[in-house]
Short mmCIF file of C-alpha atoms and ligand atoms in Angstrom, two decimals:
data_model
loop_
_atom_site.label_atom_id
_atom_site.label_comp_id
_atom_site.label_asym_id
_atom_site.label_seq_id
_atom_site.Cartn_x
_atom_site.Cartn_y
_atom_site.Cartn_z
CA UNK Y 26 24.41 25.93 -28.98
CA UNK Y 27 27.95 25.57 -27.72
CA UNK Y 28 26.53 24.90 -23.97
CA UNK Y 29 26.17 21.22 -24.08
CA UNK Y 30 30.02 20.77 -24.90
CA UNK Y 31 31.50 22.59 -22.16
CA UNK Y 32 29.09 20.80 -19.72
CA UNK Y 33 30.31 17.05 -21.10
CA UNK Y 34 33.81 18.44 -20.15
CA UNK Y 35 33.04 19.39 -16.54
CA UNK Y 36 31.25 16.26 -15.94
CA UNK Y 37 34.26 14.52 -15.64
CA UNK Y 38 35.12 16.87 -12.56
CA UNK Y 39 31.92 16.47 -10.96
CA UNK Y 40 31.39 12.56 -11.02
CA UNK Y 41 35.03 12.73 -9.40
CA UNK Y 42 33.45 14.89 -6.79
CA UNK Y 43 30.91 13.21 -6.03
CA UNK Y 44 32.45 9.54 -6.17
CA UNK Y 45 35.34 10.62 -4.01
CA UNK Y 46 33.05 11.49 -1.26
CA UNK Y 47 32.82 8.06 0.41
CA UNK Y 48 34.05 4.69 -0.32
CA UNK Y 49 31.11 3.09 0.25
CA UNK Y 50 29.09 4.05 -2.74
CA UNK Y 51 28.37 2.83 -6.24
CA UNK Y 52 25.89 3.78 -8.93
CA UNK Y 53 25.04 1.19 -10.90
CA UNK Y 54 22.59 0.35 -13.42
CA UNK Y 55 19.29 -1.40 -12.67
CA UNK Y 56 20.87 -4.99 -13.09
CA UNK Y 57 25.16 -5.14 -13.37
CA UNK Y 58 27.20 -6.59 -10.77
CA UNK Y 59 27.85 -4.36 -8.16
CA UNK Y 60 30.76 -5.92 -7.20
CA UNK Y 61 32.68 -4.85 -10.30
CA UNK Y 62 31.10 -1.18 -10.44
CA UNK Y 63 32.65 -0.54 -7.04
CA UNK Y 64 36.12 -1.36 -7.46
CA UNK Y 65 35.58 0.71 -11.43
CA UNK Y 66 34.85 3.95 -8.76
CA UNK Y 67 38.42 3.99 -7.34
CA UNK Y 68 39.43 3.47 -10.68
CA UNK Y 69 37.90 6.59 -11.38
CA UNK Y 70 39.00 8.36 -8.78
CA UNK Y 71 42.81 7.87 -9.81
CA UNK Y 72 42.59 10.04 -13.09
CA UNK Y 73 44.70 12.76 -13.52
CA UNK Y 74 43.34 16.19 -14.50
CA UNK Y 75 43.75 16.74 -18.10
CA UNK Y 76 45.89 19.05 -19.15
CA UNK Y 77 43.78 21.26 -21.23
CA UNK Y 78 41.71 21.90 -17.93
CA UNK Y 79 44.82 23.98 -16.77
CA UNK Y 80 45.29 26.57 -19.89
CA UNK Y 81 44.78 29.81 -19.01
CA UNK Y 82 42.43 32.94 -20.22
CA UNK Y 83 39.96 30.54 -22.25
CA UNK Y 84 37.20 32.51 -24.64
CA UNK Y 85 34.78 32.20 -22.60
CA UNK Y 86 34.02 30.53 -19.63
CA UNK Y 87 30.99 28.48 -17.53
CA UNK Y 88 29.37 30.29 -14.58
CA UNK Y 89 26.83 28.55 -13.24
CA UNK Y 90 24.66 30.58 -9.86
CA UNK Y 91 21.23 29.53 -8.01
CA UNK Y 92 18.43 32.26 -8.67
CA UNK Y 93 17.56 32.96 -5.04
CA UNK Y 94 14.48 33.91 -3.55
CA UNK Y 95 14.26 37.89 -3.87
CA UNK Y 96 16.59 38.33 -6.77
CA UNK Y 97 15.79 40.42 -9.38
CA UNK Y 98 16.53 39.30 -13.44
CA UNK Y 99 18.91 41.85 -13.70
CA UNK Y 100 21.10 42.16 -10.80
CA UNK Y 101 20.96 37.89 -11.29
CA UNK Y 102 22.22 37.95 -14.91
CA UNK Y 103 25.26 40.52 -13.93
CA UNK Y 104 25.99 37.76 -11.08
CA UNK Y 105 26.62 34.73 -13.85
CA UNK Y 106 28.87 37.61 -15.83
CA UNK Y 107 26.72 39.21 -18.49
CA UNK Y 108 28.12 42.61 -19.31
CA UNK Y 109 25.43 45.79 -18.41
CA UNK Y 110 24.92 46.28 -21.67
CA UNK Y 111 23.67 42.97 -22.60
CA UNK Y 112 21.17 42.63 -19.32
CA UNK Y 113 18.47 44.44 -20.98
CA UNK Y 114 17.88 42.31 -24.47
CA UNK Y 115 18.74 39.23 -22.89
CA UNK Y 116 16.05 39.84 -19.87
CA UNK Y 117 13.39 40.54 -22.70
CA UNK Y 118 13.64 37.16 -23.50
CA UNK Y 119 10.49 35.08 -22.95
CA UNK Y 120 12.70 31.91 -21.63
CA UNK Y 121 12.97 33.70 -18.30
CA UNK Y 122 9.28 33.48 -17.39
CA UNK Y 123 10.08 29.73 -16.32
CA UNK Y 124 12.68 31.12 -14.25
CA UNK Y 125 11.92 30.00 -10.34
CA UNK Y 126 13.64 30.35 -6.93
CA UNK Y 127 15.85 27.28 -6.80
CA UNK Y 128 16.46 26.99 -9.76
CA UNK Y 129 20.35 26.51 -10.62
CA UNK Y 130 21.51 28.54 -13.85
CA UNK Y 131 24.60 27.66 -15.73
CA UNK Y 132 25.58 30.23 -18.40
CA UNK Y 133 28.87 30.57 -20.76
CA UNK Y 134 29.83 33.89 -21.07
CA UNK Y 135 32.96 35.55 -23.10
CA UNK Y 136 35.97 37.49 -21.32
CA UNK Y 137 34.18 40.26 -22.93
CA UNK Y 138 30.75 39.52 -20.62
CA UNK Y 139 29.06 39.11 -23.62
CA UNK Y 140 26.27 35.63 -23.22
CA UNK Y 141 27.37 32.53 -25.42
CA UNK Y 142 24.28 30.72 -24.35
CA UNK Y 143 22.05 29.72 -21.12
CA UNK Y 144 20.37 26.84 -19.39
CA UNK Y 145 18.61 25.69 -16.67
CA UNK Y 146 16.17 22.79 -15.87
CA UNK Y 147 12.83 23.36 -14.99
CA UNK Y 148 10.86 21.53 -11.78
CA UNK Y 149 8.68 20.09 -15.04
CA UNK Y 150 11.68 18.47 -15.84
CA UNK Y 151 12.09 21.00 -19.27
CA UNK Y 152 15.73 22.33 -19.92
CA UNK Y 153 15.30 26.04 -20.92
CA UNK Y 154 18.06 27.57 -23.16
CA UNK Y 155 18.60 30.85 -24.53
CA UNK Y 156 21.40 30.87 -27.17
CA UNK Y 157 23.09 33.60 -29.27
CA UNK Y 158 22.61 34.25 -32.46
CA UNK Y 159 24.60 37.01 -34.36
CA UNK Y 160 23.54 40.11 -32.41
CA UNK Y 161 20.33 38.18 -31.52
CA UNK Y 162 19.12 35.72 -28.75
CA UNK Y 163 17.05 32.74 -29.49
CA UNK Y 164 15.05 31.05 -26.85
CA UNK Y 165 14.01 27.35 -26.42
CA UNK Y 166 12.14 25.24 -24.44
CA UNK Y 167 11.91 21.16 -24.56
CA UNK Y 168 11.82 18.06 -22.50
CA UNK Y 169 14.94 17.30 -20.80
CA UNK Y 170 16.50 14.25 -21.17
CA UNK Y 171 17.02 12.83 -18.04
CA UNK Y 172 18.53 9.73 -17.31
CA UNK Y 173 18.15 7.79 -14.21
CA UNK Y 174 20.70 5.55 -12.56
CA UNK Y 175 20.16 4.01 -9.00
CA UNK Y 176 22.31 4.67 -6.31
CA UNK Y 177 23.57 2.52 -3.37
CA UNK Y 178 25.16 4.40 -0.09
CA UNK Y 179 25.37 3.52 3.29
CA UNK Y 180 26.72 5.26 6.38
CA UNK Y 181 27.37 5.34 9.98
CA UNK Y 182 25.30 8.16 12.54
CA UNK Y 183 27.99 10.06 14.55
CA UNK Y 184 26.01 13.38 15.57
CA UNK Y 185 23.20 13.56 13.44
CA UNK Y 186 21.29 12.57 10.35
CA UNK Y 187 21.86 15.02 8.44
CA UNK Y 188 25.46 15.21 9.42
CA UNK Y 189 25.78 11.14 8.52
CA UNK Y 190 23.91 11.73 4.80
CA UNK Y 191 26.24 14.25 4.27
CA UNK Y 192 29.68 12.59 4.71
CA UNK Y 193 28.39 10.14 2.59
CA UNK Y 194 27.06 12.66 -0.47
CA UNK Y 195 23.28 11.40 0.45
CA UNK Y 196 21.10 14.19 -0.65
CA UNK Y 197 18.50 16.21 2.02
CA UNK Y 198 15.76 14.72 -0.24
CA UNK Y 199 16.68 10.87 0.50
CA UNK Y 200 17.90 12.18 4.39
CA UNK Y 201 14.23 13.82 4.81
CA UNK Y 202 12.19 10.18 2.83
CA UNK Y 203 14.50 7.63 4.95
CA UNK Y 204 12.64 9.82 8.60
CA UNK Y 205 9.55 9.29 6.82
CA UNK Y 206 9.72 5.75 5.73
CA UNK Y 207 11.31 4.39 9.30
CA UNK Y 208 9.15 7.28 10.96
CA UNK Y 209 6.61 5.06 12.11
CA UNK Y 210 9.13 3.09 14.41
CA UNK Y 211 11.99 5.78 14.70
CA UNK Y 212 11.46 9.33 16.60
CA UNK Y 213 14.45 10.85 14.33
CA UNK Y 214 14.45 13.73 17.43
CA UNK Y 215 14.45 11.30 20.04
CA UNK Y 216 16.09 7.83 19.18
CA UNK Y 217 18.99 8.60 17.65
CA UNK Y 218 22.39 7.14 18.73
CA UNK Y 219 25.66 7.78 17.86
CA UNK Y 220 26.78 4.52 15.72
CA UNK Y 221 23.32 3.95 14.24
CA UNK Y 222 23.52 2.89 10.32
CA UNK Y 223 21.80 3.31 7.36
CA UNK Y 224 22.38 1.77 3.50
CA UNK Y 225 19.35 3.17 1.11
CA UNK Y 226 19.33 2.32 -2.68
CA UNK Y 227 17.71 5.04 -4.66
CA UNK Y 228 17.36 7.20 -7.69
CA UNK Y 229 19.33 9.94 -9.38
CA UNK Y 230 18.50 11.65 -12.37
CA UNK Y 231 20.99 12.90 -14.42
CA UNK Y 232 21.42 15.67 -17.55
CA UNK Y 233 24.36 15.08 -19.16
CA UNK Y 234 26.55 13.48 -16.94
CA UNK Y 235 25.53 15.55 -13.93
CA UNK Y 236 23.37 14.83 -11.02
CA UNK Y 237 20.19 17.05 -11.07
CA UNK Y 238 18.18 15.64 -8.55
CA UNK Y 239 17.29 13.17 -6.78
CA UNK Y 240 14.04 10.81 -7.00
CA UNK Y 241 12.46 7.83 -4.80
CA UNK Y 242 13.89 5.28 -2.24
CA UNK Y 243 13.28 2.38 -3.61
CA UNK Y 244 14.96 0.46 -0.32
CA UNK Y 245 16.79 1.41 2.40
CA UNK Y 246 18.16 -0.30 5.84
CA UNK Y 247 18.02 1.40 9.42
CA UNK Y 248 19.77 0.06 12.22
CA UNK Y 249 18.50 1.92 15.23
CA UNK Y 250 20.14 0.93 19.02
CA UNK Y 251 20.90 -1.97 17.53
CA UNK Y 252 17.12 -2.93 15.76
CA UNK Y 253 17.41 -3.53 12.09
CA UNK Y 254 14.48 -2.25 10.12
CA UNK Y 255 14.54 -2.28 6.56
CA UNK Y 256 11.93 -1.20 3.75
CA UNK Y 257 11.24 -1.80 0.44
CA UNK Y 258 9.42 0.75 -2.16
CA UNK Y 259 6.22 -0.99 -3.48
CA UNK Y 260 3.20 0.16 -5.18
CA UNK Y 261 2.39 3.00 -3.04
CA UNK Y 262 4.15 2.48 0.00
CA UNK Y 263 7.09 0.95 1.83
CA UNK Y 264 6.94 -2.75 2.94
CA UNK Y 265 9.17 -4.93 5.17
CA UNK Y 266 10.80 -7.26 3.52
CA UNK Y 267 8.25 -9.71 4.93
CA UNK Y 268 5.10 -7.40 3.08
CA UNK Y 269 4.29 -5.78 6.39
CA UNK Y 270 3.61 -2.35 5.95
CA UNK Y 271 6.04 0.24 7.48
CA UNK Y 272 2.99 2.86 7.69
CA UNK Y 273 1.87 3.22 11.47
CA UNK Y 274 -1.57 4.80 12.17
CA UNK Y 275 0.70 7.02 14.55
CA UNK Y 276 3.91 8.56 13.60
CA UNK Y 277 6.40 8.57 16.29
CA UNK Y 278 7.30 12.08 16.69
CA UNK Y 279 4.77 15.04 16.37
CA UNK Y 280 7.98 17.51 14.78
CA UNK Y 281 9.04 17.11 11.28
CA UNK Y 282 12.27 16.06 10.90
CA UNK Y 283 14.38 18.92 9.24
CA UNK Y 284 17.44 20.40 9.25
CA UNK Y 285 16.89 22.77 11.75
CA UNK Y 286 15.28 20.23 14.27
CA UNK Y 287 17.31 17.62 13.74
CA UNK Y 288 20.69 16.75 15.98
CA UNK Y 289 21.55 14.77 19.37
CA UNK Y 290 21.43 17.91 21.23
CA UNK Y 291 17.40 18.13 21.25
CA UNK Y 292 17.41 15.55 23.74
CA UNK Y 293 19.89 17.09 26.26
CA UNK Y 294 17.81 20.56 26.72
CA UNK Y 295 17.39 21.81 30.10
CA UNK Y 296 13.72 21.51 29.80
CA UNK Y 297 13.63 18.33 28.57
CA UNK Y 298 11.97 16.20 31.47
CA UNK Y 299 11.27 12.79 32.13
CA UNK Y 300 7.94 11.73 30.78
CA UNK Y 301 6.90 10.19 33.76
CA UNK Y 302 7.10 13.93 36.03
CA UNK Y 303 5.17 15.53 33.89
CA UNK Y 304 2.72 13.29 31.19
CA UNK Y 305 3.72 14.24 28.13
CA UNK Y 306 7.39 14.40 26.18
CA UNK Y 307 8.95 17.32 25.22
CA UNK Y 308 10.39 18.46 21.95
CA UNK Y 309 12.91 21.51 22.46
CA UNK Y 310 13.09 23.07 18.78
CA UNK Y 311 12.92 26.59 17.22
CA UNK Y 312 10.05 28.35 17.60
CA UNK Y 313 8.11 28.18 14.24
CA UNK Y 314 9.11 24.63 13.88
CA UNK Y 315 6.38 22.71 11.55
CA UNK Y 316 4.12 20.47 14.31
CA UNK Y 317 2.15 17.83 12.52
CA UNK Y 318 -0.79 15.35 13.24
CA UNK Y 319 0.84 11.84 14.35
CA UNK Y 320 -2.26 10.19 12.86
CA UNK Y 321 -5.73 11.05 11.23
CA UNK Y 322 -8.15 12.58 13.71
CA UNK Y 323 -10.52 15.39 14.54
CA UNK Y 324 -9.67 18.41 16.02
CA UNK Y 325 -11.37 18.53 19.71
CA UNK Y 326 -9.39 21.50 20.85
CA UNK Y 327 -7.68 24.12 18.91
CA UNK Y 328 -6.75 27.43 21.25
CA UNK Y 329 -5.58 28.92 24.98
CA UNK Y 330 -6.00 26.74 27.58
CA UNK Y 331 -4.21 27.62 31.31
CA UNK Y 332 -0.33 26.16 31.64
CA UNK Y 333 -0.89 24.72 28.09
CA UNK Y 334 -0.88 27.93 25.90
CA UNK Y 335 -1.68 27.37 22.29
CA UNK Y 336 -2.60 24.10 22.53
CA UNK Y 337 -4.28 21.40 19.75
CA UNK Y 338 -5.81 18.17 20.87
CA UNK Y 339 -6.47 15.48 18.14
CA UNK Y 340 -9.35 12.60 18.92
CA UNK Y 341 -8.12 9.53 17.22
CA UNK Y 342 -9.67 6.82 16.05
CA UNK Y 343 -10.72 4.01 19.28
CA UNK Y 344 -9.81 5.64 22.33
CA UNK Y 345 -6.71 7.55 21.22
CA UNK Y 346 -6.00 11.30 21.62
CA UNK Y 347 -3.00 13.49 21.48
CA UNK Y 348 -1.83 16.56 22.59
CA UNK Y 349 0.46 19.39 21.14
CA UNK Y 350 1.38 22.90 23.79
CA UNK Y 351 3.04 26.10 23.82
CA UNK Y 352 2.28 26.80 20.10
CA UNK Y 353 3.40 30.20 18.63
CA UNK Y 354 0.39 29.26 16.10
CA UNK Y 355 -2.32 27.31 15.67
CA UNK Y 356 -3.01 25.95 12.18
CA UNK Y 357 -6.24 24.17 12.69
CA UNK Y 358 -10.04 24.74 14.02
CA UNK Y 359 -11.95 23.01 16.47
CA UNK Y 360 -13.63 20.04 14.46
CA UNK Y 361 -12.12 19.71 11.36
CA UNK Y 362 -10.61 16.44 10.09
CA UNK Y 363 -6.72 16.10 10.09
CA UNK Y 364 -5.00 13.57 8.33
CA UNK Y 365 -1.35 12.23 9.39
CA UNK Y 366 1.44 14.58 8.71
CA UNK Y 367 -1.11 17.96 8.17
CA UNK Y 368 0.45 20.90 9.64
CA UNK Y 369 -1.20 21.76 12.69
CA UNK Y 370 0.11 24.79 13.98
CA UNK Y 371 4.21 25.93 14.99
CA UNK Y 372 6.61 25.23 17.63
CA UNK Y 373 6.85 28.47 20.50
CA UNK Y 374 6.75 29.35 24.18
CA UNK Y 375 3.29 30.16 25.14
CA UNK Y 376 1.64 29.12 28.32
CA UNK Y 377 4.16 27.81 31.07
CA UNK Y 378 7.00 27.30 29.05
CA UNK Y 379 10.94 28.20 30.09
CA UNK Y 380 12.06 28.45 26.25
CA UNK Y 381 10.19 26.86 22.80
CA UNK Y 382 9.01 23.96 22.61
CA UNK Y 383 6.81 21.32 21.82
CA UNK Y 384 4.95 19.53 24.95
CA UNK Y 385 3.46 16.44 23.56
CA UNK Y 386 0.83 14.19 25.04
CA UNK Y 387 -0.76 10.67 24.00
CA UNK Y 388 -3.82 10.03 25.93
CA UNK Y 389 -5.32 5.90 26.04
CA UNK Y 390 -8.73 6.68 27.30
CA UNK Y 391 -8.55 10.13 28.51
CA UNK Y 392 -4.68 8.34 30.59
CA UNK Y 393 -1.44 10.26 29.44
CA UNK Y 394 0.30 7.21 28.59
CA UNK Y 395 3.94 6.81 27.25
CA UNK Y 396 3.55 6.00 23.40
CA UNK Y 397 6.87 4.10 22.89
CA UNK Y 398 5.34 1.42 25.32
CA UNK Y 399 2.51 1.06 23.18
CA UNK Y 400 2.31 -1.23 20.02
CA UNK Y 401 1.23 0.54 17.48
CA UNK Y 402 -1.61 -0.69 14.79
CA UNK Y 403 0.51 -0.78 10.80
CA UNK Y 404 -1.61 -0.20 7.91
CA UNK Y 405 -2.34 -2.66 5.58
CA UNK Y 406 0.31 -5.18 4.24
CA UNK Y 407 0.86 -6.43 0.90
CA UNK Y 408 -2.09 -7.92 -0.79
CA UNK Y 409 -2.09 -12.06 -0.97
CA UNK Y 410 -2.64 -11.96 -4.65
CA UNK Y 411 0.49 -9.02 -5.38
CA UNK Y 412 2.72 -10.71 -2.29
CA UNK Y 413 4.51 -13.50 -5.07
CA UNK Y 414 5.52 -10.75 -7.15
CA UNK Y 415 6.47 -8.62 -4.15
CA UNK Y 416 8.87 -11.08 -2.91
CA UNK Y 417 10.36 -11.52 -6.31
CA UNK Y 418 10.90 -7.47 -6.27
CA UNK Y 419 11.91 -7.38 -2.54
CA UNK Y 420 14.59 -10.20 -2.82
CA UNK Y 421 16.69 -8.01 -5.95
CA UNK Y 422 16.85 -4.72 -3.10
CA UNK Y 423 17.29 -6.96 -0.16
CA UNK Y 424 20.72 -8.04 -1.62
CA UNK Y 425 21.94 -4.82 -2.25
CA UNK Y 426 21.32 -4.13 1.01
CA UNK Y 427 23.01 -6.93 2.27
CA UNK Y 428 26.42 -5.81 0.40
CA UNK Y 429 25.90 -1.86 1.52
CA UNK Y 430 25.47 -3.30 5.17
CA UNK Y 431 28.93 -5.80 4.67
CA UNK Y 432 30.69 -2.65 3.31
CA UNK Y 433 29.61 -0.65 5.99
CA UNK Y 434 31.06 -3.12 8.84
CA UNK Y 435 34.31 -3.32 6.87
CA UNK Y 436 34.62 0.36 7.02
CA UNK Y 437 33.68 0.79 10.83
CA UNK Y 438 35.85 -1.60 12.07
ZN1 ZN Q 27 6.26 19.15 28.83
#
């Protein structure tokens, strides 16, 4: 094997990494006292690096690269070290058919280049290794075992979202859930202020001693302009803590929140208008920028139509429609059901449009009205008979985020 040991001595290196990233974090196990698990991370954060860490020219050594979109096996294997002479045998090896793009490969190789073994986990959650053996490689394939721990962060918004998870070492996958939880009350393009806060408790899973990935929200805390909304995982969905439920039957903003679209500087575009001028709100983003259904509908409209370009227009349920413009492509047909969050077509600059983006419309009764002045209707909340049991669950997450949220204020002021 001779993989897993080097990896047990690195992990000490990464957990300082990723516990030195912001005071204001803990991982704790599903029931200790926080308390004492924070003030153990400094603790942590004060060892010295040992001093074998620092000898030079070791045997062999731990490279570990992504496998990227467009690689070949080859040219990927000489990138974590392997020697030309070993890439051949070694990409004969049926272990590399689970090989995906995105997938991050660690592999110990000698001074020599020569492969000491090979690992990587699998989206199935499998660790794959390939191992030598004498002049041979053996192959293996079996379930990983992952641990999970639950994480607590909180932070403070100073340009974006993404720029706020990661100061605080809060993965894109818990950034991109907390827009879709809140998303019903927050337009992440829109509402954003500098100062806003967020705590969010949630899963990691690790493989021996490192972080892998990250899994569900299981609460989290949004503090908006100075609202407070906060949700808790249960059953399917996310709840207030009072067992409303957090899912609107229209989203608040038509773009998906990513990377790319994300940042205070959507709302200061030239083109962006006041709704009132013009009937609608507009969304400056890249062209090709994902536009999604706000809510379940039928198509009415899917094509060219004058000033509009591209456009889509969704019949809701009651007397609700909306309105999406200046696509670079439509992803829908005229009559087909939508439900919230499909894809229905991309972000451009057809139709009267200065530069791309996304003119959006919500019609009450055939009136463009402004949809932030409308209440909107929540799906259904926790079920009498489950809402005991609920609270019981609710009141455990509710106090973490009570002590993320003190730790927070201690740090901003
Ligand atoms: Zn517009």
């Amino acid at each position: 094997m001779g993989i897993l040991g080097p990896f047990a001595r690195s992990a000490a290196v990464v957990v300082l990494a990723v516990f030195g990233a912001v005071a204001a974090f803990a991982t704790i196990a599903p029931s200790p006292d926080a308390q004492f698990l924070l003030s153990r991370t400094s603790s942590i954060e004060a060892l010295p690096i040992p001093a074998e860490a620092l000898l030079p020219s070791p045997a062999s050594y731990i490279r570990e690269e992504r496998f990227q979109r467009g690689d070949t096996l080859a040219a990927f294997l000489l990138r974590l070290g392997v020697s030309d002479g070993e890439v051949a045998p070694l990409a004969r090896q049926r272990a590399f058919q689970a090989l995906r793009p995105g997938y991050n490969v660690a592999a110990e190789v000698s001074a020599e280049g020569r492969l000491v073994a090979l690992s990587f986990l699998t989206s199935r959650d499998t660790l794959v290794q390939v191992s030598r053996e004498g002049e041979e490689f053996r192959s293996s394939e079996e379930r990983a075992a992952l641990y999970t721990q639950v994480a607590m962060k909180s932070t403070v918004v100073q340009t974006s979202l993404f720029a706020a998870s990661d100061a605080a070492g809060i993965p894109d996958g818990v950034a991109m859930q907390l827009a879709d939880i809140f998303g019903g009350d927050i337009d992440f393009h829109r509402d954003l202020r500098k100062g806003d806060q967020f705590a969010v408790v949630y899963e990691m899973h690790y493989l021996g001693g490192r972080p892998v990935r990250a899994g569900r929200v299981l609460a989290a805390e949004f503090t908006n302009n100075g609202k407070t909304f906060r949700a808790v995982h249960f059953g399917n969905g996310y709840y207030a803590p009072d067992g409303k439920n957090l899912r609107k039957a229209f989203m608040r903003s038509p773009l998906e929140f990513s990377r790319v679209s994300s940042g205070f500087g959507m709302r200061r575009h030239p083109i962006a208008q006041a709704w009132r001028q013009h009937q609608g709100i507009d969304y400056a983003a890249p062209t090709g920028t994902r536009v999604r259904a706000v809510g379940d509908g039928v198509v009415e409209y899917a094509g060219l139509k004058g000033g509009y370009g591209n456009v889509v227009i969704l019949r809701h349920h009651g007397q609700y429609a909306t309105v999406y413009a200046h696509l670079s492509r439509i992803a829908v047909r005229k009559g087909a059901r939508v439900a919230q969050n499909d894809t229905i077509g991309a972000v451009g600059q057809t139709g009267w449009a200065t530069g791309p983006h996304l003119h959006y419309e919500f019609r009450v009764a055939g009136q463009a009205r402004n949809p932030f002045s409308i209440a909107m209707p929540s799906a259904l909340p926790v079920a009498q008979q489950d809402l005991l049991a609920f609270r019981n669950h609710a009141a455990a997450l509710v106090e973490r985020l009570d002590l993320m949220a003190n730790v927070t204020v201690a740090q901003v002021q």
